[in-house]
Amino acid sequence: MESSPRTTHIVIVSVPAFSHQVSILEFAKRLLHLQANTFHVTCIIPTLSSSPSTSKPFFFQSLPQNIRCIFLPSVNFQDLDNNGVSVEVQLQLSVSRAMPSVRENLISLSNTTEITALIADAMFPEALEFGKKLNILSYVYFPCSIMTLSIFFHSQNLDEEVSCEYKDHPGLLQIPGCISIRGIDLPDSVQDRGSLAYKLFLQRSKQYLNAHDGILVNSFMEMEEEATKAISQHGHGDCHYPPVYSIGPITQSGSSGSKSGCECLLWLDKQKPNSVTYVSFGSGGTLSQEQINELALGLELSKHKFLWANFRAPNDKTSATYFSSDGCLVDDPLHFLPLGFLERTKGQGLVMCEWAPQVEVLGHKAIGAFLSHCGWNSILESVVHGVPMIAWPLFAEQRTNAALVTDGLKVALRPNVTSGNGVMVKKEEVVKLIKALMEGLEGEEIRRKVKEVKKFANCAMMEDGSSTRTISKLAQKWKSLGKSF
């Protein structure tokens, strides 16, 4: 009689943010691919009443059979004034309110199967305590850069060294192994040191330091080598860093499966190589009406081809649709574009409210630049496909990412902004950036740099690449502890 196959069961806990869900589930897919489906993954996902996951069914429907998602009952924020609560705080509150359901599901799973390891999203480090109680290996999945993780690790020192608000600090801040950074480019959650967001940031920083089994980071050694070395060498003193595993670049794979995506790609097929600027502000970014006008007119005046995807109605809050299921909250958001814009740019550009299949778009030969909000997923996708960027950060850690790709990796240009009724990128600056990337010598050097980083990214994910070896070593460790179902 044949013995039952050894299948290692891993449990993942995500948060109600689609960008986080995509990253951690793509890691699960990568794990299954490398291990020939000898793993079984259960992903527990808290949801909101407006959770974007419900509007992205194709991604979840296309997951391998060995990945099962458990969507928890919706958490709502009806008792909060969401307009005054940051994305980070809303995520943290969603985690707190979902904890009883997560605990209940973990206990139920542990009663029916042998769980080898728990991997919790970086916004849910409290789940590590559940792992300890179940006596299983417990990890944090950090979907951002090593530089951002370094800021968390270094946060207590920064808190002691800087007496003013970080945005008012006159000099550059030093983070071990990282580029020097302006205080204003630190994540949003630290910009008001008297806020709840800052308190939660410091709390998470301490929790990361207690992630004794390790932190999985969606980056790769060759892109952030010095930062990675600085963390790995931090083995002395009172504060030891946990093991950090670079397992990236983990990016979304597969087709969008949508009709709008096909139409978008057909339009790109008609354009010349490297001639189109792709514009997208991710799954939650929004612009004010004034900024929409300036960006649109800048695209028009540049005389270069453009594809503006996921266009949304204006909102003065940059993260207005981060938790909503639909970025197009009105019947026809295109009427918020400048009068006559669509008619004047017919043939020059395409504006679409629907999601574009971003991985396929960035891999298209027609794309010559990416005007991006600098979400980490988008940066990795751009790097993997060797597309230079215009860094246009909006919220969360996006300004930190923008500093990394412009000042550190030198694969992007960043706009100069004007202050008035808020921060504004004027149309003249948009024209200047597009022309610099698409025409100038500066653009040539940036394209050379990004092609170099692309090569390193591809090498990291090869069979003997640095990230593949790291994932394989983790998998072997987990398999050695796994038991038969």
Tab-separated table of C-alpha atoms in Angstrom:
chain	number	residue	atom	x	y	z
A	1	MET	CA	0.000	0.000	0.000
A	2	GLU	CA	1.441	3.346	-1.057
A	3	SER	CA	1.945	5.938	1.657
A	4	SER	CA	0.138	9.229	1.273
A	5	PRO	CA	2.235	12.014	-0.275
A	6	ARG	CA	3.917	14.429	2.082
A	7	THR	CA	2.221	17.785	1.671
A	8	THR	CA	3.435	20.776	3.629
A	9	HIS	CA	0.657	23.112	4.756
A	10	ILE	CA	1.443	26.824	4.983
A	11	VAL	CA	-1.047	29.409	6.233
A	12	ILE	CA	-0.894	32.992	4.979
A	13	VAL	CA	-2.712	35.912	6.584
A	14	SER	CA	-3.243	38.943	4.334
A	15	VAL	CA	-4.997	42.295	4.782
A	16	PRO	CA	-7.945	43.905	2.924
A	17	ALA	CA	-5.792	45.667	0.334
A	18	PHE	CA	-5.610	44.183	-3.156
A	19	SER	CA	-1.979	45.197	-3.762
A	20	HIS	CA	-0.939	43.322	-0.603
A	21	GLN	CA	-3.049	40.293	-1.522
A	22	VAL	CA	-1.544	40.083	-5.001
A	23	SER	CA	2.016	40.211	-3.671
A	24	ILE	CA	1.653	37.563	-0.980
A	25	LEU	CA	-0.384	35.207	-3.194
A	26	GLU	CA	2.099	35.565	-6.054
A	27	PHE	CA	4.748	34.484	-3.552
A	28	ALA	CA	2.597	31.441	-2.750
A	29	LYS	CA	2.356	30.666	-6.486
A	30	ARG	CA	6.119	30.987	-6.812
A	31	LEU	CA	6.606	28.603	-3.890
A	32	LEU	CA	4.288	26.003	-5.463
A	33	HIS	CA	6.013	26.349	-8.826
A	34	LEU	CA	9.465	25.748	-7.367
A	35	GLN	CA	8.311	22.838	-5.234
A	36	ALA	CA	6.230	20.974	-7.815
A	37	ASN	CA	3.003	21.445	-5.846
A	38	THR	CA	4.225	19.612	-2.739
A	39	PHE	CA	2.834	22.505	-0.699
A	40	HIS	CA	-0.725	23.435	0.201
A	41	VAL	CA	-1.422	27.087	1.031
A	42	THR	CA	-4.423	28.488	2.850
A	43	CYS	CA	-4.738	32.274	2.685
A	44	ILE	CA	-6.947	33.975	5.284
A	45	ILE	CA	-8.117	37.364	4.025
A	46	PRO	CA	-10.042	39.914	6.114
A	47	THR	CA	-12.417	41.957	3.966
A	48	LEU	CA	-14.120	45.317	4.102
A	49	SER	CA	-17.630	46.120	2.949
A	50	SER	CA	-15.951	47.948	0.043
A	51	SER	CA	-13.074	45.498	-0.376
A	52	PRO	CA	-11.522	45.693	-3.867
A	53	SER	CA	-10.957	41.935	-3.900
A	54	THR	CA	-14.586	41.415	-4.877
A	55	SER	CA	-14.043	43.424	-8.054
A	56	LYS	CA	-10.974	41.433	-9.086
A	57	PRO	CA	-12.465	37.922	-9.297
A	58	PHE	CA	-10.250	36.811	-12.186
A	59	PHE	CA	-7.093	36.962	-10.068
A	60	PHE	CA	-8.575	34.762	-7.351
A	61	GLN	CA	-10.290	32.416	-9.792
A	62	SER	CA	-7.012	31.805	-11.586
A	63	LEU	CA	-5.109	30.660	-8.488
A	64	PRO	CA	-3.724	27.100	-8.486
A	65	GLN	CA	-5.828	24.420	-6.795
A	66	ASN	CA	-3.255	24.116	-4.018
A	67	ILE	CA	-4.044	27.646	-2.874
A	68	ARG	CA	-7.299	28.114	-1.002
A	69	CYS	CA	-8.577	31.526	0.062
A	70	ILE	CA	-10.797	32.047	3.092
A	71	PHE	CA	-12.500	35.455	2.956
A	72	LEU	CA	-13.559	36.532	6.422
A	73	PRO	CA	-16.784	38.420	7.160
A	74	SER	CA	-16.577	42.089	6.260
A	75	VAL	CA	-15.206	44.619	8.694
A	76	ASN	CA	-16.676	48.098	8.377
A	77	PHE	CA	-15.607	51.558	9.478
A	78	GLN	CA	-19.027	53.148	9.747
A	79	ASP	CA	-18.083	54.481	13.183
A	80	LEU	CA	-15.087	56.368	11.737
A	81	ASP	CA	-14.666	59.544	9.747
A	82	ASN	CA	-12.615	57.893	6.996
A	83	ASN	CA	-11.718	61.235	5.464
A	84	GLY	CA	-9.580	61.957	8.505
A	85	VAL	CA	-8.048	58.496	8.892
A	86	SER	CA	-4.938	57.486	6.941
A	87	VAL	CA	-4.685	54.325	4.857
A	88	GLU	CA	-2.209	52.858	7.334
A	89	VAL	CA	-4.509	53.441	10.304
A	90	GLN	CA	-7.521	52.029	8.451
A	91	LEU	CA	-5.531	48.908	7.563
A	92	GLN	CA	-4.350	48.562	11.143
A	93	LEU	CA	-7.889	48.961	12.462
A	94	SER	CA	-9.171	46.406	9.965
A	95	VAL	CA	-6.539	44.001	11.276
A	96	SER	CA	-7.533	44.619	14.891
A	97	ARG	CA	-11.200	44.073	14.158
A	98	ALA	CA	-10.508	40.933	12.136
A	99	MET	CA	-8.262	39.301	14.750
A	100	PRO	CA	-10.982	37.191	16.421
A	101	SER	CA	-12.011	35.721	13.049
A	102	VAL	CA	-8.387	35.066	12.072
A	103	ARG	CA	-7.722	33.336	15.395
A	104	GLU	CA	-10.866	31.224	15.039
A	105	ASN	CA	-9.914	30.081	11.530
A	106	LEU	CA	-6.344	29.292	12.538
A	107	ILE	CA	-7.519	27.147	15.443
A	108	SER	CA	-10.010	25.383	13.193
A	109	LEU	CA	-7.305	24.665	10.596
A	110	SER	CA	-4.859	23.428	13.214
A	111	ASN	CA	-7.478	20.958	14.464
A	112	THR	CA	-7.835	19.359	11.026
A	113	THR	CA	-4.347	19.537	9.527
A	114	GLU	CA	-0.722	19.941	10.518
A	115	ILE	CA	0.326	23.544	9.864
A	116	THR	CA	4.058	23.941	9.319
A	117	ALA	CA	4.417	27.707	9.076
A	118	LEU	CA	2.432	30.918	9.313
A	119	ILE	CA	3.268	33.907	7.092
A	120	ALA	CA	1.578	37.172	8.047
A	121	ASP	CA	1.368	40.357	6.012
A	122	ALA	CA	3.514	43.195	7.336
A	123	MET	CA	0.365	45.048	8.431
A	124	PHE	CA	-0.654	42.049	10.551
A	125	PRO	CA	2.378	41.252	12.756
A	126	GLU	CA	-0.017	40.440	15.618
A	127	ALA	CA	-0.647	37.143	13.852
A	128	LEU	CA	2.840	36.042	14.899
A	129	GLU	CA	1.470	35.568	18.401
A	130	PHE	CA	-1.047	33.067	17.027
A	131	GLY	CA	1.833	31.179	15.436
A	132	LYS	CA	3.704	31.016	18.717
A	133	LYS	CA	0.644	29.624	20.508
A	134	LEU	CA	0.283	26.958	17.802
A	135	ASN	CA	4.005	26.203	18.125
A	136	ILE	CA	4.710	26.731	14.423
A	137	LEU	CA	7.276	28.789	12.530
A	138	SER	CA	6.011	32.342	12.030
A	139	TYR	CA	7.181	34.912	9.495
A	140	VAL	CA	6.340	38.440	8.388
A	141	TYR	CA	5.798	38.982	4.656
A	142	PHE	CA	7.050	42.494	3.872
A	143	PRO	CA	5.736	43.566	0.421
A	144	CYS	CA	7.947	46.670	0.217
A	145	SER	CA	11.641	47.437	-0.180
A	146	ILE	CA	14.579	46.575	2.057
A	147	MET	CA	15.041	50.332	2.432
A	148	THR	CA	11.537	50.723	3.872
A	149	LEU	CA	12.148	47.807	6.248
A	150	SER	CA	15.428	49.463	7.282
A	151	ILE	CA	13.479	52.600	8.203
A	152	PHE	CA	11.268	50.489	10.474
A	153	PHE	CA	14.310	48.861	12.065
A	154	HIS	CA	15.985	52.250	12.527
A	155	SER	CA	12.840	54.062	13.719
A	156	GLN	CA	13.700	54.104	17.423
A	157	ASN	CA	17.066	55.735	16.674
A	158	LEU	CA	15.435	58.297	14.387
A	159	ASP	CA	12.854	59.053	17.060
A	160	GLU	CA	15.632	59.860	19.521
A	161	GLU	CA	17.921	61.700	17.091
A	162	VAL	CA	15.386	64.049	15.477
A	163	SER	CA	13.534	66.495	17.696
A	164	CYS	CA	11.312	68.228	15.120
A	165	GLU	CA	8.773	66.855	12.679
A	166	TYR	CA	10.649	64.845	10.060
A	167	LYS	CA	9.338	66.986	7.195
A	168	ASP	CA	10.907	70.024	8.872
A	169	HIS	CA	14.322	68.425	9.400
A	170	PRO	CA	16.857	70.607	7.548
A	171	GLY	CA	19.351	67.888	6.614
A	172	LEU	CA	19.347	64.408	5.161
A	173	LEU	CA	18.611	61.425	7.377
A	174	GLN	CA	21.024	58.497	7.485
A	175	ILE	CA	19.651	54.956	7.326
A	176	PRO	CA	22.318	52.205	7.538
A	177	GLY	CA	23.122	50.800	4.110
A	178	CYS	CA	20.625	53.074	2.348
A	179	ILE	CA	20.767	56.357	0.487
A	180	SER	CA	20.440	59.477	2.609
A	181	ILE	CA	16.850	60.631	2.568
A	182	ARG	CA	14.898	63.814	3.223
A	183	GLY	CA	12.565	63.703	6.184
A	184	ILE	CA	9.599	64.507	3.955
A	185	ASP	CA	10.318	61.338	1.958
A	186	LEU	CA	9.846	59.056	4.945
A	187	PRO	CA	6.524	57.134	4.924
A	188	ASP	CA	3.315	59.071	5.581
A	189	SER	CA	2.767	57.294	8.880
A	190	VAL	CA	5.716	59.093	10.505
A	191	GLN	CA	4.954	62.597	9.261
A	192	ASP	CA	2.863	63.593	12.281
A	193	ARG	CA	4.693	62.421	15.393
A	194	GLY	CA	1.721	63.095	17.625
A	195	SER	CA	-0.657	60.977	15.558
A	196	LEU	CA	-2.072	57.507	16.026
A	197	ALA	CA	-0.411	56.502	12.748
A	198	TYR	CA	3.026	57.304	14.189
A	199	LYS	CA	2.296	55.403	17.382
A	200	LEU	CA	1.240	52.358	15.350
A	201	PHE	CA	4.369	52.701	13.181
A	202	LEU	CA	6.642	52.523	16.222
A	203	GLN	CA	4.612	49.622	17.580
A	204	ARG	CA	4.992	47.660	14.327
A	205	SER	CA	8.712	48.422	14.306
A	206	LYS	CA	9.089	46.642	17.646
A	207	GLN	CA	6.944	43.745	16.443
A	208	TYR	CA	9.171	43.290	13.375
A	209	LEU	CA	12.223	43.080	15.617
A	210	ASN	CA	10.449	40.228	17.440
A	211	ALA	CA	9.808	38.262	14.241
A	212	HIS	CA	12.430	35.738	15.325
A	213	ASP	CA	11.819	33.186	12.554
A	214	GLY	CA	12.304	35.831	9.908
A	215	ILE	CA	10.948	38.451	7.531
A	216	LEU	CA	10.371	37.699	3.844
A	217	VAL	CA	10.991	40.831	1.762
A	218	ASN	CA	9.807	41.352	-1.804
A	219	SER	CA	13.135	42.641	-3.042
A	220	PHE	CA	16.368	41.111	-4.265
A	221	MET	CA	19.973	41.292	-3.138
A	222	GLU	CA	21.349	42.749	-6.355
A	223	MET	CA	18.966	45.744	-6.275
A	224	GLU	CA	19.486	46.668	-2.611
A	225	GLU	CA	22.805	45.047	-1.841
A	226	GLU	CA	24.186	47.541	0.676
A	227	ALA	CA	20.907	47.791	2.600
A	228	THR	CA	20.646	44.002	2.696
A	229	LYS	CA	24.217	43.671	3.983
A	230	ALA	CA	23.630	46.326	6.643
A	231	ILE	CA	20.651	44.403	7.994
A	232	SER	CA	22.356	41.013	7.871
A	233	GLN	CA	25.437	42.378	9.673
A	234	HIS	CA	23.383	43.864	12.493
A	235	GLY	CA	24.158	41.056	14.926
A	236	HIS	CA	25.626	42.971	17.831
A	237	GLY	CA	24.363	45.189	20.611
A	238	ASP	CA	21.107	45.078	22.494
A	239	CYS	CA	18.887	45.017	19.421
A	240	HIS	CA	19.396	42.061	17.085
A	241	TYR	CA	17.569	42.085	13.773
A	242	PRO	CA	15.651	38.947	12.814
A	243	PRO	CA	16.703	36.959	9.725
A	244	VAL	CA	15.698	38.793	6.546
A	245	TYR	CA	15.055	36.785	3.386
A	246	SER	CA	15.062	38.577	0.010
A	247	ILE	CA	12.623	36.573	-2.134
A	248	GLY	CA	11.772	39.046	-4.914
A	249	PRO	CA	11.014	40.337	-7.375
A	250	ILE	CA	7.565	38.800	-6.848
A	251	THR	CA	5.291	40.328	-9.486
A	252	GLN	CA	1.847	39.525	-10.827
A	253	SER	CA	1.778	36.857	-13.505
A	254	GLY	CA	-0.843	35.843	-16.034
A	255	SER	CA	-3.393	37.676	-18.152
A	256	SER	CA	-6.052	40.049	-16.877
A	257	GLY	CA	-8.691	38.132	-18.781
A	258	SER	CA	-10.637	41.338	-19.426
A	259	LYS	CA	-11.998	42.737	-22.675
A	260	SER	CA	-10.689	46.212	-21.849
A	261	GLY	CA	-7.216	44.751	-21.425
A	262	CYS	CA	-7.355	43.230	-24.889
A	263	GLU	CA	-8.483	46.536	-26.426
A	264	CYS	CA	-5.676	48.330	-24.637
A	265	LEU	CA	-3.068	45.904	-25.968
A	266	LEU	CA	-4.509	46.124	-29.482
A	267	TRP	CA	-4.060	49.906	-29.324
A	268	LEU	CA	-0.452	49.445	-28.225
A	269	ASP	CA	0.138	47.043	-31.133
A	270	LYS	CA	-0.407	49.973	-33.499
A	271	GLN	CA	2.247	52.169	-31.864
A	272	LYS	CA	5.975	52.398	-32.581
A	273	PRO	CA	8.494	50.754	-30.210
A	274	ASN	CA	9.336	52.762	-27.075
A	275	SER	CA	6.960	55.553	-28.113
A	276	VAL	CA	4.245	55.437	-25.400
A	277	THR	CA	4.222	56.822	-21.865
A	278	TYR	CA	2.086	54.586	-19.658
A	279	VAL	CA	0.285	56.462	-16.849
A	280	SER	CA	-1.259	54.712	-13.855
A	281	PHE	CA	-1.697	55.612	-10.201
A	282	GLY	CA	-2.305	52.078	-8.992
A	283	SER	CA	-5.196	50.494	-7.172
A	284	GLY	CA	-6.050	53.448	-4.958
A	285	GLY	CA	-4.420	56.690	-6.074
A	286	THR	CA	-6.466	59.756	-6.938
A	287	LEU	CA	-5.685	63.284	-8.108
A	288	SER	CA	-7.373	66.608	-7.515
A	289	GLN	CA	-9.272	68.247	-10.375
A	290	GLU	CA	-6.527	70.840	-10.761
A	291	GLN	CA	-3.846	68.146	-10.915
A	292	ILE	CA	-5.820	66.106	-13.462
A	293	ASN	CA	-5.983	69.212	-15.656
A	294	GLU	CA	-2.239	69.878	-15.382
A	295	LEU	CA	-1.280	66.257	-16.069
A	296	ALA	CA	-3.656	65.937	-19.024
A	297	LEU	CA	-2.453	69.156	-20.616
A	298	GLY	CA	1.160	68.138	-20.018
A	299	LEU	CA	0.588	64.828	-21.789
A	300	GLU	CA	-1.037	66.652	-24.686
A	301	LEU	CA	1.682	69.299	-24.981
A	302	SER	CA	4.469	66.710	-24.880
A	303	LYS	CA	3.326	65.523	-28.352
A	304	HIS	CA	4.263	61.973	-27.285
A	305	LYS	CA	1.903	59.007	-27.302
A	306	PHE	CA	0.349	58.072	-23.951
A	307	LEU	CA	-1.840	55.419	-22.356
A	308	TRP	CA	-3.608	56.635	-19.201
A	309	ALA	CA	-5.186	53.651	-17.451
A	310	ASN	CA	-7.440	53.333	-14.427
A	311	PHE	CA	-8.558	56.951	-14.753
A	312	ARG	CA	-10.658	58.091	-11.793
A	313	ALA	CA	-12.876	60.978	-10.853
A	314	PRO	CA	-10.995	63.704	-8.952
A	315	ASN	CA	-10.554	63.688	-5.208
A	316	ASP	CA	-8.385	65.899	-3.014
A	317	LYS	CA	-7.452	62.855	-0.900
A	318	THR	CA	-4.694	60.996	-2.767
A	319	SER	CA	-5.728	57.580	-1.418
A	320	ALA	CA	-9.471	58.083	-1.836
A	321	THR	CA	-10.179	54.804	-3.635
A	322	TYR	CA	-7.668	52.572	-1.845
A	323	PHE	CA	-10.413	50.654	-0.063
A	324	SER	CA	-13.203	51.091	-2.596
A	325	SER	CA	-14.282	48.393	-5.017
A	326	ASP	CA	-14.601	50.783	-7.931
A	327	GLY	CA	-12.255	53.569	-8.958
A	328	CYS	CA	-14.841	55.049	-11.326
A	329	LEU	CA	-17.366	56.259	-8.786
A	330	VAL	CA	-19.393	58.223	-11.356
A	331	ASP	CA	-21.018	57.099	-14.589
A	332	ASP	CA	-18.517	58.858	-16.848
A	333	PRO	CA	-15.383	60.109	-15.061
A	334	LEU	CA	-13.842	61.077	-18.423
A	335	HIS	CA	-15.865	64.288	-18.349
A	336	PHE	CA	-13.459	65.476	-15.627
A	337	LEU	CA	-10.735	65.748	-18.249
A	338	PRO	CA	-10.070	69.247	-19.673
A	339	LEU	CA	-12.667	70.411	-22.165
A	340	GLY	CA	-11.842	69.128	-25.652
A	341	PHE	CA	-8.883	67.037	-24.422
A	342	LEU	CA	-10.106	63.703	-25.780
A	343	GLU	CA	-10.902	65.196	-29.181
A	344	ARG	CA	-7.545	66.993	-29.434
A	345	THR	CA	-5.537	63.922	-28.422
A	346	LYS	CA	-7.420	61.373	-30.526
A	347	GLY	CA	-4.693	59.271	-32.099
A	348	GLN	CA	-2.076	60.595	-29.667
A	349	GLY	CA	-3.394	58.888	-26.565
A	350	LEU	CA	-5.863	56.519	-24.971
A	351	VAL	CA	-7.583	57.153	-21.631
A	352	MET	CA	-9.423	54.273	-19.966
A	353	CYS	CA	-11.296	54.008	-16.675
A	354	GLU	CA	-10.852	50.243	-16.559
A	355	TRP	CA	-7.889	48.382	-15.170
A	356	ALA	CA	-5.115	47.759	-17.665
A	357	PRO	CA	-3.251	44.430	-17.611
A	358	GLN	CA	-0.215	46.242	-16.240
A	359	VAL	CA	2.325	43.419	-16.494
A	360	GLU	CA	1.418	42.873	-20.142
A	361	VAL	CA	1.399	46.620	-20.824
A	362	LEU	CA	4.857	47.139	-19.322
A	363	GLY	CA	6.142	44.167	-21.310
A	364	HIS	CA	4.832	45.608	-24.581
A	365	LYS	CA	7.452	46.873	-27.026
A	366	ALA	CA	5.538	50.157	-27.498
A	367	ILE	CA	6.041	51.298	-23.876
A	368	GLY	CA	8.926	53.707	-23.432
A	369	ALA	CA	8.208	55.159	-19.971
A	370	PHE	CA	5.990	54.598	-16.951
A	371	LEU	CA	4.519	57.539	-15.026
A	372	SER	CA	3.916	55.723	-11.751
A	373	HIS	CA	2.621	56.401	-8.238
A	374	CYS	CA	5.618	54.348	-7.033
A	375	GLY	CA	3.731	51.575	-5.318
A	376	TRP	CA	6.306	48.843	-4.752
A	377	ASN	CA	4.475	46.294	-6.921
A	378	SER	CA	4.505	48.751	-9.829
A	379	ILE	CA	8.185	49.573	-9.341
A	380	LEU	CA	9.144	45.895	-9.434
A	381	GLU	CA	6.993	45.308	-12.516
A	382	SER	CA	8.646	48.257	-14.242
A	383	VAL	CA	12.126	47.056	-13.291
A	384	VAL	CA	11.429	43.472	-14.391
A	385	HIS	CA	10.457	44.775	-17.839
A	386	GLY	CA	13.206	47.386	-18.037
A	387	VAL	CA	10.921	50.421	-18.282
A	388	PRO	CA	12.240	53.792	-17.011
A	389	MET	CA	9.932	55.701	-14.695
A	390	ILE	CA	8.591	59.103	-13.842
A	391	ALA	CA	8.191	58.874	-10.075
A	392	TRP	CA	4.923	60.517	-8.958
A	393	PRO	CA	4.351	59.359	-5.348
A	394	LEU	CA	1.018	59.957	-3.634
A	395	PHE	CA	0.792	58.329	-0.180
A	396	ALA	CA	2.015	55.617	2.230
A	397	GLU	CA	5.690	54.725	1.598
A	398	GLN	CA	5.587	55.863	-2.034
A	399	ARG	CA	7.840	58.902	-1.499
A	400	THR	CA	10.439	56.596	0.051
A	401	ASN	CA	10.196	54.358	-3.020
A	402	ALA	CA	10.479	57.408	-5.270
A	403	ALA	CA	13.680	58.477	-3.506
A	404	LEU	CA	15.115	54.978	-3.963
A	405	VAL	CA	14.425	54.738	-7.705
A	406	THR	CA	15.573	58.292	-8.465
A	407	ASP	CA	18.493	58.944	-6.100
A	408	GLY	CA	19.535	55.357	-5.435
A	409	LEU	CA	18.918	53.189	-8.477
A	410	LYS	CA	18.776	56.171	-10.870
A	411	VAL	CA	16.107	54.503	-13.022
A	412	ALA	CA	13.559	57.322	-12.732
A	413	LEU	CA	13.021	61.052	-12.920
A	414	ARG	CA	10.991	62.887	-10.319
A	415	PRO	CA	8.968	66.053	-10.899
A	416	ASN	CA	9.622	69.338	-9.184
A	417	VAL	CA	6.445	70.402	-7.431
A	418	THR	CA	4.975	73.801	-6.693
A	419	SER	CA	3.185	74.683	-3.494
A	420	GLY	CA	-0.001	76.662	-3.378
A	421	ASN	CA	-3.270	75.062	-2.527
A	422	GLY	CA	-1.359	71.828	-1.911
A	423	VAL	CA	1.462	70.183	-3.868
A	424	MET	CA	1.098	70.501	-7.625
A	425	VAL	CA	2.994	69.246	-10.673
A	426	LYS	CA	2.466	71.797	-13.435
A	427	LYS	CA	1.931	70.912	-17.088
A	428	GLU	CA	5.293	72.397	-18.077
A	429	GLU	CA	7.024	70.000	-15.675
A	430	VAL	CA	5.110	67.045	-17.148
A	431	VAL	CA	6.269	68.008	-20.650
A	432	LYS	CA	9.857	68.421	-19.445
A	433	LEU	CA	9.926	64.969	-17.796
A	434	ILE	CA	8.391	63.110	-20.729
A	435	LYS	CA	10.728	64.743	-23.226
A	436	ALA	CA	13.739	64.067	-20.990
A	437	LEU	CA	12.915	60.364	-20.763
A	438	MET	CA	11.777	59.854	-24.349
A	439	GLU	CA	14.216	62.113	-26.213
A	440	GLY	CA	17.175	63.322	-24.169
A	441	LEU	CA	20.609	61.995	-23.195
A	442	GLU	CA	19.416	61.813	-19.598
A	443	GLY	CA	16.703	59.427	-20.722
A	444	GLU	CA	19.272	57.261	-22.523
A	445	GLU	CA	21.310	56.898	-19.341
A	446	ILE	CA	18.221	56.021	-17.309
A	447	ARG	CA	17.228	53.403	-19.894
A	448	ARG	CA	20.724	51.922	-19.663
A	449	LYS	CA	20.475	51.768	-15.869
A	450	VAL	CA	17.040	50.179	-15.832
A	451	LYS	CA	18.127	47.540	-18.361
A	452	GLU	CA	20.974	46.695	-16.003
A	453	VAL	CA	18.627	46.319	-13.040
A	454	LYS	CA	16.293	44.256	-15.237
A	455	LYS	CA	19.164	41.847	-15.898
A	456	PHE	CA	19.815	41.523	-12.161
A	457	ALA	CA	16.101	40.967	-11.507
A	458	ASN	CA	15.932	38.184	-14.067
A	459	CYS	CA	19.085	36.584	-12.653
A	460	ALA	CA	17.654	36.657	-9.106
A	461	MET	CA	14.672	34.575	-10.245
A	462	MET	CA	16.624	32.066	-12.338
A	463	GLU	CA	16.993	28.471	-11.147
A	464	ASP	CA	20.292	29.269	-9.405
A	465	GLY	CA	19.464	32.925	-8.701
A	466	SER	CA	19.781	34.517	-5.271
A	467	SER	CA	16.049	34.791	-4.564
A	468	THR	CA	15.237	31.355	-5.958
A	469	ARG	CA	17.899	29.806	-3.719
A	470	THR	CA	16.462	31.658	-0.727
A	471	ILE	CA	12.906	30.448	-1.380
A	472	SER	CA	14.143	26.908	-2.000
A	473	LYS	CA	16.071	26.843	1.292
A	474	LEU	CA	13.001	28.050	3.170
A	475	ALA	CA	10.867	25.448	1.389
A	476	GLN	CA	13.268	22.652	2.283
A	477	LYS	CA	13.178	23.745	5.920
A	478	TRP	CA	9.377	23.747	5.899
A	479	LYS	CA	9.172	20.413	4.077
A	480	SER	CA	11.429	18.786	6.649
A	481	LEU	CA	8.836	19.693	9.286
A	482	GLY	CA	5.758	18.878	7.172
A	483	LYS	CA	3.614	15.822	7.679
A	484	SER	CA	1.205	13.849	5.547
A	485	PHE	CA	-2.422	14.964	5.291
